[in-house]
mmCIF file of C-alpha atoms in Angstrom:
data_model
loop_
_atom_site.group_PDB
_atom_site.id
_atom_site.type_symbol
_atom_site.label_atom_id
_atom_site.label_comp_id
_atom_site.label_asym_id
_atom_site.label_seq_id
_atom_site.Cartn_x
_atom_site.Cartn_y
_atom_site.Cartn_z
ATOM 1 C CA MET A 545 44.982 4.570 -26.801
ATOM 2 C CA LEU A 546 43.299 6.329 -23.877
ATOM 3 C CA PRO A 547 41.377 9.637 -24.253
ATOM 4 C CA THR A 548 43.267 12.738 -23.202
ATOM 5 C CA TRP A 549 40.667 13.549 -20.527
ATOM 6 C CA VAL A 550 41.644 10.480 -18.471
ATOM 7 C CA PRO A 551 43.639 11.792 -15.428
ATOM 8 C CA GLN A 552 47.326 10.921 -15.323
ATOM 9 C CA GLU A 553 46.968 8.857 -12.152
ATOM 10 C CA ALA A 554 44.202 6.783 -13.791
ATOM 11 C CA GLN A 555 46.349 6.287 -16.885
ATOM 12 C CA ARG A 556 49.245 5.031 -14.777
ATOM 13 C CA TYR A 557 46.899 2.758 -12.825
ATOM 14 C CA LEU A 558 45.602 1.179 -16.054
ATOM 15 C CA GLU A 559 49.127 0.867 -17.481
ATOM 16 C CA HIS A 560 50.222 -0.911 -14.318
ATOM 17 C CA THR A 561 47.191 -3.192 -13.952
ATOM 18 C CA GLU A 562 46.281 -3.820 -17.617
ATOM 19 C CA HIS A 563 49.663 -3.696 -19.360
ATOM 20 C CA GLY A 564 51.788 -4.992 -16.474
ATOM 21 C CA HIS A 565 54.201 -2.024 -16.525
ATOM 22 C CA THR A 566 56.191 -1.852 -13.296
ATOM 23 C CA ILE A 567 56.055 1.065 -10.914
ATOM 24 C CA ARG A 568 59.680 1.897 -11.610
ATOM 25 C CA ALA A 569 59.176 1.804 -15.367
ATOM 26 C CA LEU A 570 56.212 4.192 -15.109
ATOM 27 C CA ALA A 571 58.259 6.463 -12.846
ATOM 28 C CA ARG A 572 61.112 6.541 -15.362
ATOM 29 C CA ASP A 573 58.754 7.372 -18.230
ATOM 30 C CA GLY A 574 57.071 10.073 -16.189
ATOM 31 C CA GLY A 575 60.259 11.568 -14.756
ATOM 32 C CA CYS A 576 59.085 11.196 -11.146
ATOM 33 C CA ALA A 577 59.865 9.091 -8.087
ATOM 34 C CA PRO A 578 58.494 5.510 -7.866
ATOM 35 C CA SER A 579 56.793 6.442 -4.578
ATOM 36 C CA THR A 580 54.748 9.061 -6.462
ATOM 37 C CA VAL A 581 53.481 6.501 -8.941
ATOM 38 C CA MET A 582 52.750 4.041 -6.144
ATOM 39 C CA ARG A 583 50.645 6.610 -4.260
ATOM 40 C CA GLN A 584 48.710 7.349 -7.441
ATOM 41 C CA VAL A 585 48.027 3.677 -8.156
ATOM 42 C CA ARG A 586 46.895 3.077 -4.534
ATOM 43 C CA LYS A 587 44.716 6.175 -4.630
ATOM 44 C CA ILE A 588 42.831 4.933 -7.714
ATOM 45 C CA GLU A 589 42.559 1.412 -6.292
ATOM 46 C CA LEU A 590 40.938 2.757 -3.133
ATOM 47 C CA LYS A 591 38.424 4.682 -5.246
ATOM 48 C CA ARG A 592 37.109 1.562 -6.948
ATOM 49 C CA ASP A 593 34.420 1.165 -4.306
ATOM 50 C CA ASP A 594 32.786 4.189 -6.006
ATOM 51 C CA PRO A 595 30.309 2.693 -8.532
ATOM 52 C CA LEU A 596 30.900 5.253 -11.271
ATOM 53 C CA ILE A 597 34.708 5.180 -10.974
ATOM 54 C CA ASP A 598 34.721 1.363 -10.984
ATOM 55 C CA GLU A 599 32.533 1.382 -14.117
ATOM 56 C CA ALA A 600 34.776 3.946 -15.824
ATOM 57 C CA LEU A 601 37.955 1.961 -15.138
ATOM 58 C CA SER A 602 36.322 -1.302 -16.218
ATOM 59 C CA SER A 603 35.105 0.328 -19.437
ATOM 60 C CA LEU A 604 38.501 1.833 -20.181
ATOM 61 C CA SER A 605 40.115 -1.546 -19.525
ATOM 62 C CA HIS A 606 37.686 -3.153 -21.925
ATOM 63 C CA CYS A 607 38.542 -0.522 -24.585
ATOM 64 C CA ILE A 608 42.258 -1.127 -24.074
ATOM 65 C CA GLN A 609 41.821 -4.882 -24.423
ATOM 66 C CA ALA A 610 39.619 -4.578 -27.503
ATOM 67 C CA SER A 611 42.151 -2.185 -29.111
ATOM 68 C CA THR A 612 45.027 -4.524 -28.287
ATOM 69 C CA ASP A 613 43.199 -7.495 -29.741
ATOM 70 C CA ARG A 614 42.517 -5.612 -32.985
ATOM 71 C CA ILE A 615 46.176 -4.615 -33.321
ATOM 72 C CA PHE A 616 47.755 -8.013 -32.656
ATOM 73 C CA ALA A 617 45.076 -10.412 -33.913
ATOM 74 C CA PRO A 618 45.694 -12.249 -37.211
ATOM 75 C CA LYS A 619 44.018 -10.682 -40.162
ATOM 76 C CA ALA A 620 41.590 -13.561 -40.540
ATOM 77 C CA THR A 621 40.187 -13.083 -37.052
ATOM 78 C CA LYS A 622 39.912 -9.263 -36.974
ATOM 79 C CA ASP A 623 36.384 -9.345 -38.366
ATOM 80 C CA LYS A 624 35.318 -11.829 -35.703
ATOM 81 C CA ILE A 625 36.844 -9.640 -32.946
ATOM 82 C CA SER A 626 34.973 -6.587 -34.237
ATOM 83 C CA LYS A 627 31.706 -8.507 -34.211
ATOM 84 C CA ASP A 628 32.385 -9.834 -30.695
ATOM 85 C CA THR A 629 33.144 -6.283 -29.473
ATOM 86 C CA VAL A 630 29.825 -4.995 -30.851
ATOM 87 C CA SER A 631 27.955 -7.891 -29.337
ATOM 88 C CA MET A 632 29.487 -7.328 -25.911
ATOM 89 C CA SER A 633 28.591 -3.630 -26.029
ATOM 90 C CA LYS A 634 24.982 -4.488 -26.752
ATOM 91 C CA HIS A 635 24.521 -7.141 -24.079
ATOM 92 C CA SER A 636 26.912 -6.105 -21.306
ATOM 93 C CA ASP A 637 25.837 -4.375 -18.104
ATOM 94 C CA PHE A 638 26.660 -0.772 -17.152
ATOM 95 C CA SER A 639 30.240 -1.694 -16.206
ATOM 96 C CA THR A 640 31.073 -1.414 -19.959
ATOM 97 C CA SER A 641 28.639 1.372 -20.769
ATOM 98 C CA PHE A 642 31.262 3.322 -22.735
ATOM 99 C CA GLU A 643 30.316 0.798 -25.436
ATOM 100 C CA VAL A 644 32.733 0.887 -28.393
ATOM 101 C CA SER A 645 34.624 4.072 -27.404
ATOM 102 C CA PRO A 646 34.659 6.460 -24.417
ATOM 103 C CA PRO A 647 33.216 9.987 -24.710
ATOM 104 C CA CYS A 648 35.527 12.507 -26.307
ATOM 105 C CA ASP A 649 36.891 15.687 -24.666
ATOM 106 C CA ALA A 650 34.512 17.967 -26.550
ATOM 107 C CA THR A 651 31.479 15.951 -25.391
ATOM 108 C CA ILE A 652 32.581 15.978 -21.762
ATOM 109 C CA GLU A 653 33.253 19.738 -21.825
ATOM 110 C CA ARG A 654 29.901 20.436 -23.457
ATOM 111 C CA GLU A 655 28.000 18.364 -20.892
ATOM 112 C CA ALA A 656 30.109 19.711 -18.015
ATOM 113 C CA ARG A 657 29.040 23.290 -18.799
ATOM 114 C CA ARG A 658 25.444 22.247 -18.327
ATOM 115 C CA VAL A 659 25.663 19.683 -15.516
ATOM 116 C CA LEU A 660 28.286 21.327 -13.249
ATOM 117 C CA ARG A 661 26.268 24.550 -13.370
ATOM 118 C CA ARG A 662 23.242 22.714 -12.073
ATOM 119 C CA LEU A 663 25.266 20.839 -9.439
ATOM 120 C CA SER A 664 26.588 24.189 -8.124
ATOM 121 C CA GLU A 665 23.088 25.208 -7.061
ATOM 122 C CA PRO A 666 22.230 24.900 -3.355
ATOM 123 C CA GLY A 667 20.917 21.462 -2.366
ATOM 124 C CA ALA A 668 21.787 19.860 -5.719
ATOM 125 C CA CYS A 669 23.178 16.383 -6.199
ATOM 126 C CA LEU A 670 23.578 13.796 -8.940
ATOM 127 C CA ALA A 671 21.645 10.559 -8.381
ATOM 128 C CA VAL A 672 22.640 7.245 -10.020
ATOM 129 C CA ALA A 673 20.999 3.837 -9.560
ATOM 130 C CA LYS A 674 22.448 0.523 -10.632
ATOM 131 C CA ASP A 675 19.711 -0.133 -13.185
ATOM 132 C CA MET A 676 19.499 3.423 -14.524
ATOM 133 C CA GLU A 677 20.828 4.122 -18.027
ATOM 134 C CA LYS A 678 20.903 7.859 -17.235
ATOM 135 C CA ALA A 679 22.067 9.920 -14.280
ATOM 136 C CA VAL A 680 19.823 12.635 -12.931
ATOM 137 C CA VAL A 681 20.593 15.958 -11.176
ATOM 138 C CA VAL A 682 18.057 16.716 -8.448
ATOM 139 C CA ARG A 683 17.769 19.722 -6.139
ATOM 140 C CA ASP A 684 15.874 20.425 -2.931
ATOM 141 C CA LEU A 685 13.583 23.462 -3.205
ATOM 142 C CA PRO A 686 13.041 25.905 -0.322
ATOM 143 C CA ASP A 687 9.550 24.491 0.347
ATOM 144 C CA GLY A 688 10.947 20.953 0.942
ATOM 145 C CA ARG A 689 10.089 19.490 -2.444
ATOM 146 C CA THR A 690 12.672 17.930 -4.802
ATOM 147 C CA THR A 691 12.923 18.773 -8.504
ATOM 148 C CA ARG A 692 14.989 17.254 -11.280
ATOM 149 C CA THR A 693 17.022 19.854 -13.169
ATOM 150 C CA ALA A 694 19.212 17.903 -15.634
ATOM 151 C CA VAL A 695 19.723 14.466 -17.188
ATOM 152 C CA LEU A 696 22.976 13.098 -18.567
ATOM 153 C CA ASP A 697 24.291 9.851 -20.052
ATOM 154 C CA ARG A 698 25.916 7.451 -17.606
ATOM 155 C CA PRO A 699 29.318 7.428 -19.373
ATOM 156 C CA ILE A 700 29.532 11.220 -18.884
ATOM 157 C CA ALA A 701 28.857 10.798 -15.178
ATOM 158 C CA GLN A 702 31.545 8.111 -14.995
ATOM 159 C CA ALA A 703 34.058 10.442 -16.623
ATOM 160 C CA MET A 704 33.148 13.280 -14.237
ATOM 161 C CA ALA A 705 33.651 10.982 -11.221
ATOM 162 C CA LEU A 706 37.007 9.733 -12.531
ATOM 163 C CA LYS A 707 38.128 13.352 -13.029
ATOM 164 C CA ASP A 708 37.085 14.032 -9.393
ATOM 165 C CA TRP A 709 34.551 16.660 -10.424
ATOM 166 C CA ILE A 710 31.897 14.866 -8.401
ATOM 167 C CA ARG A 711 32.149 12.665 -5.298
ATOM 168 C CA ALA A 712 29.807 10.112 -3.753
ATOM 169 C CA GLN A 713 28.161 11.183 -0.511
ATOM 170 C CA GLU A 714 25.505 8.471 -0.052
ATOM 171 C CA LYS A 715 25.793 4.898 -1.333
ATOM 172 C CA GLY A 716 23.132 2.229 -1.636
ATOM 173 C CA LYS A 717 20.532 1.374 -4.252
ATOM 174 C CA ILE A 718 20.810 5.023 -5.283
ATOM 175 C CA THR A 719 24.246 6.725 -5.026
ATOM 176 C CA ARG A 720 24.245 10.488 -4.621
ATOM 177 C CA TYR A 721 27.141 12.672 -5.802
ATOM 178 C CA THR A 722 27.911 16.300 -5.072
ATOM 179 C CA ILE A 723 30.250 18.679 -6.893
ATOM 180 C CA THR A 724 33.818 18.935 -5.570
ATOM 181 C CA SER A 725 36.236 21.856 -5.398
ATOM 182 C CA ALA A 726 37.867 20.436 -8.535
ATOM 183 C CA GLY A 727 34.474 20.447 -10.239
ATOM 184 C CA ARG A 728 33.895 24.084 -9.294
ATOM 185 C CA ALA A 729 37.343 25.010 -10.591
ATOM 186 C CA ALA A 730 36.580 23.176 -13.847
ATOM 187 C CA LEU A 731 33.288 25.048 -14.143
ATOM 188 C CA LYS A 732 35.048 28.332 -13.476
ATOM 189 C CA LYS A 733 37.507 27.580 -16.245
ATOM 190 C CA LEU A 734 34.721 26.675 -18.683
ATOM 191 C CA VAL A 735 32.711 29.778 -17.808
ATOM 192 C CA ALA A 736 35.795 31.972 -18.220
ATOM 193 C CA SER A 737 36.525 30.310 -21.572
ATOM 194 C CA ASP A 738 32.990 31.005 -22.790
ATOM 195 C CA GLU A 739 33.164 34.609 -21.657
ATOM 196 C CA SER A 740 36.519 35.152 -23.321
ATOM 197 C CA ALA A 741 35.266 33.579 -26.556
ATOM 198 C CA ARG A 742 32.278 35.917 -26.637
ATOM 199 C CA ALA A 743 34.562 38.931 -25.896
ATOM 200 C CA GLY A 744 37.088 37.890 -28.535
ATOM 201 C CA PHE A 745 40.008 37.162 -26.178
ATOM 202 C CA ALA A 746 42.221 34.092 -26.310
ATOM 203 C CA GLU A 747 42.377 33.946 -22.523
ATOM 204 C CA ALA A 748 39.923 35.283 -19.961
ATOM 205 C CA PRO A 749 40.964 37.424 -17.004
ATOM 206 C CA ALA A 750 40.885 35.615 -13.670
ATOM 207 C CA THR A 751 37.646 35.970 -11.724
ATOM 208 C CA TYR A 752 37.175 35.845 -7.975
ATOM 209 C CA ASN A 753 36.663 32.308 -6.790
ATOM 210 C CA ALA A 754 35.276 31.511 -3.381
ATOM 211 C CA LYS A 755 34.244 28.273 -1.755
ATOM 212 C CA GLY A 756 30.747 27.361 -2.748
ATOM 213 C CA GLY A 757 30.592 28.641 -6.311
ATOM 214 C CA VAL A 758 31.936 30.616 -9.230
ATOM 215 C CA TRP A 759 31.675 34.288 -8.596
ATOM 216 C CA ALA A 760 31.564 37.527 -10.585
ATOM 217 C CA VAL A 761 31.330 41.089 -9.313
ATOM 218 C CA GLY A 762 28.384 43.330 -10.124
ATOM 219 C CA VAL A 763 26.638 46.444 -8.860
ATOM 220 C CA ASP A 764 23.318 46.571 -7.023
ATOM 221 C CA ALA A 765 21.488 48.970 -4.758
ATOM 222 C CA ASP A 766 21.335 48.741 -0.991
ATOM 223 C CA PRO A 767 17.596 48.780 -0.085
ATOM 224 C CA GLU A 768 18.306 50.642 3.146
ATOM 225 C CA THR A 769 20.559 53.441 1.847
ATOM 226 C CA THR A 770 19.600 53.395 -1.885
ATOM 227 C CA LYS A 771 23.312 53.778 -2.599
ATOM 228 C CA PRO A 772 25.094 51.499 -5.072
ATOM 229 C CA LYS A 773 27.237 48.754 -3.632
ATOM 230 C CA ARG A 774 29.461 46.024 -5.107
ATOM 231 C CA VAL A 775 27.938 42.571 -4.908
ATOM 232 C CA ARG A 776 29.297 39.098 -5.809
ATOM 233 C CA TYR A 777 26.929 36.989 -7.858
ATOM 234 C CA ASN A 778 27.299 33.235 -8.223
ATOM 235 C CA VAL A 779 27.285 32.803 -12.009
ATOM 236 C CA ALA A 780 26.957 29.032 -11.637
ATOM 237 C CA GLU A 781 23.420 29.489 -10.367
ATOM 238 C CA SER A 782 20.196 30.395 -12.083
ATOM 239 C CA PRO A 783 19.372 34.113 -11.687
ATOM 240 C CA VAL A 784 16.058 32.946 -10.248
ATOM 241 C CA VAL A 785 17.844 31.089 -7.433
ATOM 242 C CA THR A 786 19.945 34.186 -6.701
ATOM 243 C CA LEU A 787 16.884 36.409 -6.529
ATOM 244 C CA SER A 788 15.038 33.885 -4.337
ATOM 245 C CA ARG A 789 17.474 34.627 -1.509
ATOM 246 C CA ARG A 790 16.707 38.322 -1.545
ATOM 247 C CA ARG A 791 14.015 40.129 0.400
ATOM 248 C CA ASP A 792 12.090 43.289 -0.310
ATOM 249 C CA LYS A 793 11.883 46.326 1.919
ATOM 250 C CA ASP A 794 9.190 44.625 4.016
ATOM 251 C CA GLY A 795 11.365 41.632 4.680
ATOM 252 C CA GLN A 796 9.332 39.322 2.429
ATOM 253 C CA MET A 797 11.021 36.935 -0.028
ATOM 254 C CA PHE A 798 11.332 38.604 -3.416
ATOM 255 C CA LEU A 799 10.587 35.285 -5.133
ATOM 256 C CA PRO A 800 8.602 32.834 -3.003
ATOM 257 C CA PRO A 801 9.172 29.066 -3.383
ATOM 258 C CA GLU A 802 6.188 28.553 -5.724
ATOM 259 C CA LEU A 803 7.635 30.994 -8.263
ATOM 260 C CA VAL A 804 11.050 29.332 -8.039
ATOM 261 C CA ALA A 805 9.362 25.979 -8.657
ATOM 262 C CA ALA A 806 7.598 27.380 -11.764
ATOM 263 C CA ALA A 807 10.944 28.551 -13.115
ATOM 264 C CA GLU A 808 12.472 25.146 -12.490
ATOM 265 C CA ARG A 809 9.473 23.521 -14.249
ATOM 266 C CA LEU A 810 10.128 25.589 -17.368
ATOM 267 C CA ARG A 811 13.819 24.744 -17.150
ATOM 268 C CA GLU A 812 13.069 21.016 -16.876
ATOM 269 C CA ASP A 813 10.947 21.020 -20.053
ATOM 270 C CA PHE A 814 13.532 23.164 -21.830
ATOM 271 C CA GLU A 815 16.290 20.663 -20.957
ATOM 272 C CA LEU A 816 14.124 17.792 -22.188
ATOM 273 C CA ALA A 817 13.307 19.692 -25.408
ATOM 274 C CA GLN A 818 17.020 20.051 -26.167
ATOM 275 C CA MET A 819 17.825 16.346 -25.623
ATOM 276 C CA GLY A 820 18.565 14.400 -28.777
ATOM 277 C CA SER A 821 18.388 17.499 -30.970
ATOM 278 C CA LYS A 822 21.489 18.538 -32.943
ATOM 279 C CA ASP A 823 19.741 21.758 -34.016
ATOM 280 C CA PRO A 824 18.080 23.320 -30.995
ATOM 281 C CA LEU A 825 14.917 25.313 -31.640
ATOM 282 C CA GLU A 826 15.283 29.053 -32.057
ATOM 283 C CA TRP A 827 12.984 30.061 -29.222
ATOM 284 C CA ASP A 828 13.802 33.728 -29.742
ATOM 285 C CA ALA A 829 12.406 33.478 -33.269
ATOM 286 C CA PHE A 830 9.334 31.699 -31.886
ATOM 287 C CA LEU A 831 8.667 34.614 -29.528
ATOM 288 C CA ASN A 832 8.981 37.008 -32.490
ATOM 289 C CA GLY A 833 6.186 35.248 -34.344
ATOM 290 C CA ALA A 834 7.804 32.274 -36.067
ATOM 291 C CA SER A 835 5.445 29.307 -36.485
ATOM 292 C CA TYR A 836 6.369 25.750 -35.507
ATOM 293 C CA GLY A 837 3.339 24.134 -37.045
ATOM 294 C CA SER A 838 2.049 21.268 -34.872
ATOM 295 C CA LEU A 839 4.529 21.968 -32.051
ATOM 296 C CA GLU A 840 1.740 22.696 -29.569
ATOM 297 C CA LYS A 841 -0.034 19.396 -30.184
ATOM 298 C CA ASP A 842 0.208 16.558 -27.627
ATOM 299 C CA ALA A 843 1.916 18.332 -24.740
ATOM 300 C CA SER A 844 1.416 15.385 -22.380
ATOM 301 C CA GLY A 845 3.785 12.464 -22.223
ATOM 302 C CA TYR A 846 7.489 11.767 -22.066
ATOM 303 C CA GLY A 847 10.299 12.701 -24.434
ATOM 304 C CA ALA A 848 11.571 15.740 -26.245
ATOM 305 C CA GLY A 849 8.487 16.224 -28.451
ATOM 306 C CA PRO A 850 5.924 16.830 -25.709
ATOM 307 C CA ALA A 851 8.510 18.900 -23.789
ATOM 308 C CA LYS A 852 8.916 21.198 -26.809
ATOM 309 C CA ALA A 853 5.178 21.557 -26.925
ATOM 310 C CA ARG A 854 5.000 22.475 -23.228
ATOM 311 C CA VAL A 855 7.733 25.097 -23.583
ATOM 312 C CA ALA A 856 6.012 26.550 -26.658
ATOM 313 C CA MET A 857 2.669 26.707 -24.861
ATOM 314 C CA ALA A 858 4.192 28.398 -21.813
ATOM 315 C CA LEU A 859 6.118 30.973 -23.847
ATOM 316 C CA SER A 860 3.098 31.626 -26.028
ATOM 317 C CA ASP A 861 0.952 32.226 -22.950
ATOM 318 C CA LEU A 862 3.538 34.685 -21.542
ATOM 319 C CA GLY A 863 3.942 36.491 -24.854
ATOM 320 C CA PRO A 864 6.762 38.826 -25.945
ATOM 321 C CA GLY A 865 8.512 40.641 -23.085
ATOM 322 C CA LEU A 866 7.496 38.289 -20.277
ATOM 323 C CA GLY A 867 8.347 35.250 -22.411
ATOM 324 C CA ASP A 868 11.698 36.793 -23.375
ATOM 325 C CA VAL A 869 12.826 37.372 -19.772
ATOM 326 C CA ALA A 870 11.611 33.939 -18.704
ATOM 327 C CA LEU A 871 13.479 32.272 -21.556
ATOM 328 C CA ARG A 872 16.705 34.166 -20.905
ATOM 329 C CA CYS A 873 16.791 33.870 -17.113
ATOM 330 C CA CYS A 874 15.121 30.491 -16.540
ATOM 331 C CA CYS A 875 16.335 28.550 -19.553
ATOM 332 C CA TYR A 876 19.481 30.237 -20.895
ATOM 333 C CA LEU A 877 20.535 31.195 -17.321
ATOM 334 C CA GLU A 878 21.458 34.696 -18.383
ATOM 335 C CA GLY A 879 22.260 37.112 -15.556
ATOM 336 C CA MET A 880 19.835 39.882 -14.757
ATOM 337 C CA GLU A 881 22.132 42.668 -15.889
ATOM 338 C CA LEU A 882 22.816 40.980 -19.271
ATOM 339 C CA ALA A 883 19.082 40.330 -19.815
ATOM 340 C CA GLU A 884 18.287 43.978 -19.062
ATOM 341 C CA LYS A 885 20.964 45.150 -21.487
ATOM 342 C CA ARG A 886 19.791 42.898 -24.318
ATOM 343 C CA MET A 887 16.151 43.764 -23.760
ATOM 344 C CA GLY A 888 16.907 47.482 -23.599
ATOM 345 C CA TRP A 889 15.457 47.906 -20.107
ATOM 346 C CA SER A 890 16.585 50.273 -17.398
ATOM 347 C CA ALA A 891 18.861 48.962 -14.635
ATOM 348 C CA ARG A 892 17.244 46.960 -11.892
ATOM 349 C CA SER A 893 13.879 46.798 -13.681
ATOM 350 C CA GLY A 894 14.378 43.307 -15.003
ATOM 351 C CA LYS A 895 13.861 41.506 -11.673
ATOM 352 C CA VAL A 896 10.400 43.085 -11.325
ATOM 353 C CA VAL A 897 9.441 41.986 -14.844
ATOM 354 C CA LEU A 898 10.844 38.508 -14.118
ATOM 355 C CA ARG A 899 8.684 38.227 -10.999
ATOM 356 C CA ILE A 900 5.584 39.157 -13.021
ATOM 357 C CA ALA A 901 6.590 36.618 -15.673
ATOM 358 C CA LEU A 902 6.976 33.877 -13.064
ATOM 359 C CA GLN A 903 3.586 34.696 -11.541
ATOM 360 C CA ARG A 904 2.025 34.344 -14.991
ATOM 361 C CA LEU A 905 4.044 31.162 -15.596
ATOM 362 C CA LYS A 906 2.824 29.622 -12.319
ATOM 363 C CA ARG A 907 -0.766 30.343 -13.311
ATOM 364 C CA HIS A 908 -0.159 28.686 -16.701
ATOM 365 C CA PHE A 909 1.238 25.506 -15.149
ATOM 366 C CA ASP A 910 -1.589 25.388 -12.618
ATOM 367 C CA GLU A 911 -4.168 25.591 -15.378
ATOM 368 C CA ALA A 912 -2.329 23.186 -17.726
ATOM 369 C CA GLY A 913 -1.909 20.519 -15.064
ATOM 370 C CA HIS A 914 1.009 18.736 -16.712
ATOM 371 C CA SER A 915 3.261 16.771 -14.328
ATOM 372 C CA ASN A 916 7.018 17.005 -14.226
ATOM 373 C CA LEU A 917 8.267 14.509 -16.804
ATOM 374 C CA ILE A 918 12.031 14.936 -16.929
ATOM 375 C CA GLY A 919 14.130 11.826 -16.290
#
């Protein structure tokens, strides 16, 4: 009746409050002490002041009730119940925004790969307003500005809050959520699963996990001694963000804030271009000369269409090479070492090419004059 992604404590809370199962009955079924079930029920009840969690529980309760009505209703009234359920989903507020059915496990995992990665970046949070149909991930840039890096459906945000992957930090007209340790662990598991799938293994080897991100070990050069040293990279971040914290031999920032902002601009349009598309565009083919017809028309405005046009115009302006590294590092979030390997470049040359690409990209955005339109 409930999706498998719903946490056990939330399932027991709903069974107790919606079905009237006693604490002792739930404890017997679960093979645990009644005090354990009571603590779980109280824990969920205390969390209902969180807007997303309250909406998720209300939506799940609505789904349970609708399912129960369909099972036990007389045959003559089942059609009427189905029509009423559809009507309620169309005209209800966000407290029943799961509509007819909650999101499935595959949808949550797919969105979590994208959203948790963005929430792991420094200064990132998820913003939700009462009258917003979507939730938005925003991040503070080094120069003090704020940029939006991802958009997700509200039911997905509700599920992430119920699973304790995100937690409210500021409440009001706009509630802000940050990623939790459980969210980082979930991201680590998803990243490891993706890596193992690409390598052909059923299970991925454990990676080093430290507070603040998902880490992998690589090799870089010490600018003072020119000797190789082992470095931990946060694979949950964009390579651009990682490089922005480095300094050259003169102590200057390797990527100044305006170049980081240009990379985030391209990422914003790329995210918008992918929204609502079951078959994402093959941007690699586009860089190799494939034509997309009228894709470059009408690059101003909202929605996926103009966003595709803006990405196409930016990559076309950069051209092969510079466009490739910008696409891989800014949009696909490929690590620098992987991008160098796939492009056939020598080690540690990619970051120099990326900086040149971002300089050209900044000039393109300055000349185009399009505003940020994600959200």
